[in-house]
Tab-separated table of C-alpha atoms in Angstrom:
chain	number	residue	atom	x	y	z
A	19	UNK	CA	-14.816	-18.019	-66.349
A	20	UNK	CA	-14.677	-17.211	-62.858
A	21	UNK	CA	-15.786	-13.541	-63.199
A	22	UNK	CA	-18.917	-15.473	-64.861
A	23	UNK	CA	-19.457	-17.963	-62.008
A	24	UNK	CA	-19.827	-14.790	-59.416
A	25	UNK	CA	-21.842	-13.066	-62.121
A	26	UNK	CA	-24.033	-16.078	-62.131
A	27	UNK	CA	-24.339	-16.427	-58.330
A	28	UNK	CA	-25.695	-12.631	-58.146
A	29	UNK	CA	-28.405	-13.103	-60.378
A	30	UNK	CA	-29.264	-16.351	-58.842
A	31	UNK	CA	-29.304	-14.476	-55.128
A	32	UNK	CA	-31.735	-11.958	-56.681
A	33	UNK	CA	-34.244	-13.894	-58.917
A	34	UNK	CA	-34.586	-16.677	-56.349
A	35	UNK	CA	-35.070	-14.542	-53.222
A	36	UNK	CA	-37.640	-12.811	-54.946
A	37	UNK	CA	-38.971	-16.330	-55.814
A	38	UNK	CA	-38.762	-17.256	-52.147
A	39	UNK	CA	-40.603	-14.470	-50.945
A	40	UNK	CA	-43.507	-14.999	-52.678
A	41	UNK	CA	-43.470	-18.828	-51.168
A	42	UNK	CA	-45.284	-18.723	-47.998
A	43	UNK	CA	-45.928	-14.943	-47.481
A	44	UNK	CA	-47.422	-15.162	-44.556
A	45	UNK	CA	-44.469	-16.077	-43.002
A	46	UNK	CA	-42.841	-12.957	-42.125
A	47	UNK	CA	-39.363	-14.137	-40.969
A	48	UNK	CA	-38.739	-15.391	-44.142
A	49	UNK	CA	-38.376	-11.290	-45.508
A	50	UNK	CA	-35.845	-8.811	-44.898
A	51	UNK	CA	-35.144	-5.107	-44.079
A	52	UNK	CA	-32.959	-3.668	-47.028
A	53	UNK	CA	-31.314	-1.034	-44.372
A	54	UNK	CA	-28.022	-2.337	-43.445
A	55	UNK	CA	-27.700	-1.606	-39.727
A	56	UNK	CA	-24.310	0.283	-39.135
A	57	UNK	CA	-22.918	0.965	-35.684
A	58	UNK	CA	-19.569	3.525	-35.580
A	59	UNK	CA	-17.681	2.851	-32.698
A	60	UNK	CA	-14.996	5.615	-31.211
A	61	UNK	CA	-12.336	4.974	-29.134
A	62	UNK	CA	-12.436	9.236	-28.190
A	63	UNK	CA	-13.487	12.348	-29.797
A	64	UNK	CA	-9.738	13.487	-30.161
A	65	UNK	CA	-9.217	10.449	-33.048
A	66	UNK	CA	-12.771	11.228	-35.192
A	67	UNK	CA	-10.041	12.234	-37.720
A	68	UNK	CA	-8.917	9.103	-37.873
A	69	UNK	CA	-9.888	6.633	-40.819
A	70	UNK	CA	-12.070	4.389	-38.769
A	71	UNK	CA	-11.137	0.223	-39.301
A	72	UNK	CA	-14.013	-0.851	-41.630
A	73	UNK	CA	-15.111	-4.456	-39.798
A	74	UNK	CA	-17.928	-5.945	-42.144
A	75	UNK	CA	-19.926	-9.155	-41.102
A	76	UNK	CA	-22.499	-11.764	-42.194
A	77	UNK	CA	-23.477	-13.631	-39.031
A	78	UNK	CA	-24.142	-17.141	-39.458
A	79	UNK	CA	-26.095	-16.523	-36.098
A	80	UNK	CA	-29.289	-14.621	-35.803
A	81	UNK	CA	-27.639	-10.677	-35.735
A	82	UNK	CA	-30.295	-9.025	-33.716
A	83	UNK	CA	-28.951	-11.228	-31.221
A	84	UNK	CA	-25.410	-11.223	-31.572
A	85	UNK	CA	-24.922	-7.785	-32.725
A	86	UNK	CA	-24.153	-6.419	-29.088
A	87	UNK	CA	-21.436	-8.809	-29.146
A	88	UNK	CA	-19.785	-8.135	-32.570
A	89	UNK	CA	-20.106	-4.415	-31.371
A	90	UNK	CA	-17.401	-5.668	-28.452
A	91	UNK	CA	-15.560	-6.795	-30.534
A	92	UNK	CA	-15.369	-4.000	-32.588
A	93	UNK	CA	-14.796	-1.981	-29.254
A	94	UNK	CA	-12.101	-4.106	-28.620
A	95	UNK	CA	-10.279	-3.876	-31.748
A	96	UNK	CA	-10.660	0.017	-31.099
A	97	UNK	CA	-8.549	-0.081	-27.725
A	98	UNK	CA	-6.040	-2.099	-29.244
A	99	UNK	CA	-5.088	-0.607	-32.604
A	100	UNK	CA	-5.930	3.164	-30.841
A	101	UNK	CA	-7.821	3.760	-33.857
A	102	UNK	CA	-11.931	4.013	-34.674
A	103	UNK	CA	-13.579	1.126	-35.895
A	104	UNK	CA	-16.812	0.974	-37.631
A	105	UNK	CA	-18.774	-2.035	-37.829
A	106	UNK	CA	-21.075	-2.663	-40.909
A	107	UNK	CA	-23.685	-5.653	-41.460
A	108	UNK	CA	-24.662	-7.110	-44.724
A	109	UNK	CA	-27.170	-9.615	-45.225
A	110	UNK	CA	-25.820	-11.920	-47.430
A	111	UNK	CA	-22.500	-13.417	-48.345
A	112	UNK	CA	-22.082	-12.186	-51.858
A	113	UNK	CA	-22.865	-8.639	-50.212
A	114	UNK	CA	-19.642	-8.746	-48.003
A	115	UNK	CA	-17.310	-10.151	-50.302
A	116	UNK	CA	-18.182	-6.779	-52.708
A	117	UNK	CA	-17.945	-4.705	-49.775
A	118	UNK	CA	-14.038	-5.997	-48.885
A	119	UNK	CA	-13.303	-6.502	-52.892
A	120	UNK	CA	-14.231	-3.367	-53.192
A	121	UNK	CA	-12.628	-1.510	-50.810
A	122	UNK	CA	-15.580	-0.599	-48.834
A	123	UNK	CA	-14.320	-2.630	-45.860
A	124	UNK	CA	-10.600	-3.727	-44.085
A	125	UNK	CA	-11.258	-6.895	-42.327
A	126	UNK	CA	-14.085	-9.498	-42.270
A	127	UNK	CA	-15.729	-12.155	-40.986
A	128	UNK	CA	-15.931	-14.615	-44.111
A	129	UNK	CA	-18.239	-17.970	-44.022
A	130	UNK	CA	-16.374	-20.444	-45.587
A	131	UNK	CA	-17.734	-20.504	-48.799
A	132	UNK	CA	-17.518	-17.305	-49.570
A	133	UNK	CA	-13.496	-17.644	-48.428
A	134	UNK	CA	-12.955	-20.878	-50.842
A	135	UNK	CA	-15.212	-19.189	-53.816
A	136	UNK	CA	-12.389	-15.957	-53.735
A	137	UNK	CA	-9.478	-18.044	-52.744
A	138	UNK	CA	-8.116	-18.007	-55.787
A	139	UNK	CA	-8.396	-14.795	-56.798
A	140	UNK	CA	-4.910	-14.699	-54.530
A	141	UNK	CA	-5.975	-10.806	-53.406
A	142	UNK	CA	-7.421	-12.214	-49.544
A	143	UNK	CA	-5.604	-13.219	-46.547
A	144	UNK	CA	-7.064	-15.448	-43.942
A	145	UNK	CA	-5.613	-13.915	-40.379
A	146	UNK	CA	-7.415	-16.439	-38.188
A	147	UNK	CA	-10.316	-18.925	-38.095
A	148	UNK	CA	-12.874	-19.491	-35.328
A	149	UNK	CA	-12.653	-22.285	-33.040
A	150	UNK	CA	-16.509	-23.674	-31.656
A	151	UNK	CA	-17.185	-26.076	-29.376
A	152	UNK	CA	-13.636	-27.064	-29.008
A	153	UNK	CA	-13.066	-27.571	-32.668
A	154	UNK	CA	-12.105	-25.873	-35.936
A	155	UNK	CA	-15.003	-27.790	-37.911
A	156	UNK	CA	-18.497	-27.606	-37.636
A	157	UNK	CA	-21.118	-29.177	-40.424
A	158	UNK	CA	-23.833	-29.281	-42.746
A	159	UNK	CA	-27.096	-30.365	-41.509
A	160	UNK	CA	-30.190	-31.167	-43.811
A	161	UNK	CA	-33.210	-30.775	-40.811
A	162	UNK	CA	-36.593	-31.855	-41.799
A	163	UNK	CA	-40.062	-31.508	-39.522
A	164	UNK	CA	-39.859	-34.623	-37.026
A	165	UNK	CA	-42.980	-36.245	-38.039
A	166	UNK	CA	-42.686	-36.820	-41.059
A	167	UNK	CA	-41.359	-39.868	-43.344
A	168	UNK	CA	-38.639	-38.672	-44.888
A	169	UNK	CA	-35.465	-40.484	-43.815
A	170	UNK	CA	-32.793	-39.545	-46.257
A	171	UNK	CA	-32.214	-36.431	-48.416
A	172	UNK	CA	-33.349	-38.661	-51.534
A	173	UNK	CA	-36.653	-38.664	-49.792
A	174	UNK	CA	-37.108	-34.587	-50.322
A	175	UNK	CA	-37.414	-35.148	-53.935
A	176	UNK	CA	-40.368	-33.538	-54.721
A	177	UNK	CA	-40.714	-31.672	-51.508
A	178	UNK	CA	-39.879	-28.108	-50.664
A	179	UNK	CA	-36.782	-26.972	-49.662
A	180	UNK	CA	-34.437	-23.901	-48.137
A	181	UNK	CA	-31.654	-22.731	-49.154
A	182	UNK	CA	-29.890	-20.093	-47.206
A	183	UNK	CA	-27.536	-18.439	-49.752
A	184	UNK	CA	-25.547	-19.322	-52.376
A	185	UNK	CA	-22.134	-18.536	-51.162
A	186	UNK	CA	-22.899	-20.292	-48.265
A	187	UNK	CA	-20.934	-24.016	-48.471
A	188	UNK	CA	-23.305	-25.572	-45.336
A	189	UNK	CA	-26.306	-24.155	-46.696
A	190	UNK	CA	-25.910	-24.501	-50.377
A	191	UNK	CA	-23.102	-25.860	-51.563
A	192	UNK	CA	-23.140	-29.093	-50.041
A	193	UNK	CA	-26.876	-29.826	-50.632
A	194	UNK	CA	-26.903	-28.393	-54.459
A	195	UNK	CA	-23.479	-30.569	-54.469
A	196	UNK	CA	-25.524	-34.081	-53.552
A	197	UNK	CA	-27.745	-33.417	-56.400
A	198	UNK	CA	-24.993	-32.958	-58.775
A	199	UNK	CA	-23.767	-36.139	-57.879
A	200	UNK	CA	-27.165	-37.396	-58.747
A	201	UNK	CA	-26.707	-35.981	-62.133
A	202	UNK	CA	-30.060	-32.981	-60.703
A	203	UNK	CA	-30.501	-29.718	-60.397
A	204	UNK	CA	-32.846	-28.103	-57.636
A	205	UNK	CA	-35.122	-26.801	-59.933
A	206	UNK	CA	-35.683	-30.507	-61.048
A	207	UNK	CA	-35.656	-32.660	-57.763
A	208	UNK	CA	-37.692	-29.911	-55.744
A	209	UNK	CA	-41.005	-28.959	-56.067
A	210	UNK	CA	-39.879	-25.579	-55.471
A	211	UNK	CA	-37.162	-23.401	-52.883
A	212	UNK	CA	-36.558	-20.588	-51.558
A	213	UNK	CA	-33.770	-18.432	-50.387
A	214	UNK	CA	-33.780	-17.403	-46.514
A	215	UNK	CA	-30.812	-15.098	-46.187
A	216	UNK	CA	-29.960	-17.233	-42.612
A	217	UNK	CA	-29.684	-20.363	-40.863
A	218	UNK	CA	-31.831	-19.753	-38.422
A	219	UNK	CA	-34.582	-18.617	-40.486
A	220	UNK	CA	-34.168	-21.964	-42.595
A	221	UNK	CA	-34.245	-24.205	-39.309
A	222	UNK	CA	-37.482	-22.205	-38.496
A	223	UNK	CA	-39.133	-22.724	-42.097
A	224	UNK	CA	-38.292	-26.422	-41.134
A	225	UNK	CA	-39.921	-26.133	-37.555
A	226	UNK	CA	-43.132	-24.561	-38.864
A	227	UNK	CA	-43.371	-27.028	-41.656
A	228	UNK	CA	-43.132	-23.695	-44.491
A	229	UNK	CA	-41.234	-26.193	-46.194
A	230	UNK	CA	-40.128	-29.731	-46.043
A	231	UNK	CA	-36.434	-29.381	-45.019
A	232	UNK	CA	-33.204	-27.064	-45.246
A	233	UNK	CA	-29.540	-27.340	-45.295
A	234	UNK	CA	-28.180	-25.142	-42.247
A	235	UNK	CA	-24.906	-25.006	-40.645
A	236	UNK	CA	-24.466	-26.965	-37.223
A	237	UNK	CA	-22.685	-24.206	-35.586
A	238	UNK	CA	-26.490	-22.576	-35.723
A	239	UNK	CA	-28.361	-26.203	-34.880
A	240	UNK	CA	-26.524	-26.101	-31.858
A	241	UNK	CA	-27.149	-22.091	-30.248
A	242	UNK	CA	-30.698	-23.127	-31.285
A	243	UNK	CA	-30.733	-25.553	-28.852
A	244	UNK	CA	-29.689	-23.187	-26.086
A	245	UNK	CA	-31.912	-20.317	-27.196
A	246	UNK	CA	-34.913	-21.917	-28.724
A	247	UNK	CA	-35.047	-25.394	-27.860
A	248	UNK	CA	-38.376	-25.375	-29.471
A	249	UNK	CA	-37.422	-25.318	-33.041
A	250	UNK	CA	-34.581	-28.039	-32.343
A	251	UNK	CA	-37.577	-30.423	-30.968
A	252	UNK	CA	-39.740	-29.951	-33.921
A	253	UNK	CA	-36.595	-31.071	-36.654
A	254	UNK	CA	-34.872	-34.089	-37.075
A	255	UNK	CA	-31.262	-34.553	-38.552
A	256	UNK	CA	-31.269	-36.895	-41.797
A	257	UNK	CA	-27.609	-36.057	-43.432
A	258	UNK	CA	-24.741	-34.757	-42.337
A	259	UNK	CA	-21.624	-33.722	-44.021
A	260	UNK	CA	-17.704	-34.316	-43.539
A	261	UNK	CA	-16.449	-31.927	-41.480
A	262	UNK	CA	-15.751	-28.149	-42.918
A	263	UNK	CA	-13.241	-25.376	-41.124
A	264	UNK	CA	-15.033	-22.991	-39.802
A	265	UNK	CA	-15.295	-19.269	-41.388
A	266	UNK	CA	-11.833	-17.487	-41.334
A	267	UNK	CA	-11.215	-13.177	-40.601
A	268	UNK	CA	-9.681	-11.993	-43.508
A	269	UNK	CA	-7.858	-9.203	-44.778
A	270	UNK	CA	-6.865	-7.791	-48.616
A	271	UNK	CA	-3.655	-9.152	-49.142
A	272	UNK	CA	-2.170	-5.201	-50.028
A	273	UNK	CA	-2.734	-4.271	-46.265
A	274	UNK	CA	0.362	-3.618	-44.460
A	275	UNK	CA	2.650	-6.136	-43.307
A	276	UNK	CA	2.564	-4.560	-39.573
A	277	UNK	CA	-1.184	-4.108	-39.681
A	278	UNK	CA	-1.983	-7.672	-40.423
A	279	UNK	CA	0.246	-9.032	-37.932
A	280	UNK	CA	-1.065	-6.361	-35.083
A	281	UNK	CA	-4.688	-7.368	-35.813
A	282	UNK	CA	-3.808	-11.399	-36.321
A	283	UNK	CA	-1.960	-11.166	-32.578
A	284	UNK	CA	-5.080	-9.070	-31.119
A	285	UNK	CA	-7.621	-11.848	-32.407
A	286	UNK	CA	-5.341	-14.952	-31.611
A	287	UNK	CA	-4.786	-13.758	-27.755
A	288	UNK	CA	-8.609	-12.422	-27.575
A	289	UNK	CA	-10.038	-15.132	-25.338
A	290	UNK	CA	-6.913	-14.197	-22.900
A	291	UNK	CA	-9.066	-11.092	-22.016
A	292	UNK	CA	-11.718	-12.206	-19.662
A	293	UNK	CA	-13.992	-9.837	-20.806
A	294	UNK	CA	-13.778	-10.429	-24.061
A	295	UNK	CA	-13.983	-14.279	-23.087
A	296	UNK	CA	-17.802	-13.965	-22.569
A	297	UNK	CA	-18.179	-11.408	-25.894
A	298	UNK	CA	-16.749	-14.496	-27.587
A	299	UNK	CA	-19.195	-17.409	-25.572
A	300	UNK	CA	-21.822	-15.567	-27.044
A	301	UNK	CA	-21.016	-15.938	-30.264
A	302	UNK	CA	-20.375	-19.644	-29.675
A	303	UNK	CA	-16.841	-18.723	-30.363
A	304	UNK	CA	-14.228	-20.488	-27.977
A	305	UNK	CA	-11.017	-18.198	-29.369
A	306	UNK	CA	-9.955	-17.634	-32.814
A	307	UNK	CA	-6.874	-20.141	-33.736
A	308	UNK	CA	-4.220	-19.653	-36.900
A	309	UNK	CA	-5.949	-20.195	-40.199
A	310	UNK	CA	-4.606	-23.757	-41.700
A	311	UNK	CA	-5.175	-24.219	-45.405
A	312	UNK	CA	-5.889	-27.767	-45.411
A	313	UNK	CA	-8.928	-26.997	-43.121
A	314	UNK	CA	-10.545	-25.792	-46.616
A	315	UNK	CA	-9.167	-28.364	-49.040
A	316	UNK	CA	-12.028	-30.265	-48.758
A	317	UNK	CA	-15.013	-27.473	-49.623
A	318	UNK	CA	-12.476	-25.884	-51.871
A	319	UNK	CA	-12.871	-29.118	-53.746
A	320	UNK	CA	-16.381	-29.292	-53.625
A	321	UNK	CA	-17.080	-25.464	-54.755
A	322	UNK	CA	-14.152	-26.395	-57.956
A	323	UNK	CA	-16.402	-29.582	-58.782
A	324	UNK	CA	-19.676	-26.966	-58.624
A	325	UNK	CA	-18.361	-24.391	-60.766
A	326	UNK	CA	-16.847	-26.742	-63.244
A	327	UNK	CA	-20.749	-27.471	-64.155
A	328	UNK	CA	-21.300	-23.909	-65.331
């Protein structure tokens, strides 16, 4: 059953972002490149031998951005382990989870669905999780243009909407879960959706009234307000949800012992470095903390309650 729910949740990225790219075409931020962007990074010439760390991230933030940072990172790992790292994007969620399962990556940078969708599977191992803003939690946000009249997310109904992707719990999950509990599916509350690959993009879509609102992850609600305040004064907030622990770094269970616990000490004692203190501010990233299961009880109950509908 579960091999079927991921099976399901491929097809459904696939179909419905080529669905969502044929809504509002003229909106060219709501496409994407299919080139992942790949950046090798070499502690010195003398290790090139050396199997290279395989780091593999989905930023929640916007990655042309952030990807200078996440290369520091990277670069940091490199010093620390004396070994190459290479540092590999993928746009989606579902993408990275292949990548690891797969054995096309070591270590990565998991949003929290995707972490409580595999949990079970028993083969990951969360190292760490992010602390922002002071806390291990951040939330789902449903945004919708300012001016308009809708109040409450029962108001969309029959209105547009964006998703960002389907492993994502802030972005998906949560909304697709409040129309469960109203006995709905998306295809029959919304006039139509869309799939935007990113937060950001989705707040945006919002802003520039492509559609008439979007689920997006606070974490991004609030860099938006630093970097373009313009988009955060053209939304307005009309649900949030219970708090959610942030995305974890994890690791295939089968790596060694000594390796896990090297890398786990490295990210735990990163914001030490002062450095790497502003690599991690710009990520909106105040350290990473010990990973505590009972920060994902509650959308690891949620995503059991969504796939028991399938």
């Amino acid at each position: 059953m579960r091999a079927i729910f991921f099976i399901f949740l491929f097809m459904l990225n696939s179909s419905l972002f080529i669905s969502g790219c044929g809504f509002g075409d003229s909106k060219p931020y709501i496409r994407f490149k299919e080139t992942e962007q790949l950046q090798q990074v070499k502690q010195s010439s003398a290790k090139e031998t050396i199997q290279p760390l395989r780091i593999v991230v989905s930023s929640v933030l916007p990655y042309k951005e952030t990807s200078g940072y996440y290369r520091q990172i990277a670069e940091h790992l490199a010093i620390q382990i004396g070994r190459p790292t290479e540092l590999i994007q993928r746009q989606s969620n579902m993408e990275v989870s292949i990548l690891l399962a797969n054995g096309g990556a070591d270590i990565a940078l998991f949003s929290t669905g995707t972490y409580v969708s595999y949990a079970e599977s028993h083969t990951l191992e969360a190292l760490a999780m992010q602390q922002r803003l002071g806390t291990p939690f951040y939330y789902s946000y449903v945004v919708v243009p300012k001016d308009t009249d809708i109040i409450t997310f029962a108001s969309l109904r029959g209105k547009s909407f964006a998703f960002t992707d389907t492993l994502s719990f802030s972005g998906y999950l949560i909304p697709s879960y409040m129309l469960k509990r109203s006995a709905m599916t998306p295809e029959q509350f919304f006039s139509r959706y869309l799939f935007t690959y990113s937060h950001m993009k989705s707040l945006r879509a919002v802003a520039e009234r492509v559609v008439d609102g979007a689920a997006i992850d606070s974490s991004v609600y609030e860099y938006a307000k630093e970097n373009s305040p313009e988009l955060i004064d053209a939304v307005r907030i009309i649900s949030t949800s219970m708090p959610i622990g942030t995305g974890p770094v994890v690791v295939k269970k089968n790596m060694s012992e000594d390796q896990k616990e090297l890398l786990r000490s490295i990210l735990l004692n990163m914001h030490h470095n002062v450095d790497m203190r502003q690599t991690l501010k710009g990520l909106m990233i105040d350290r990473f903390i010990a990973a505590k299961s009972e920060y994902y009880e509650y959308p690891a109950r949620i995503t059991q309650e969504m796939r028991s509908q399938l």
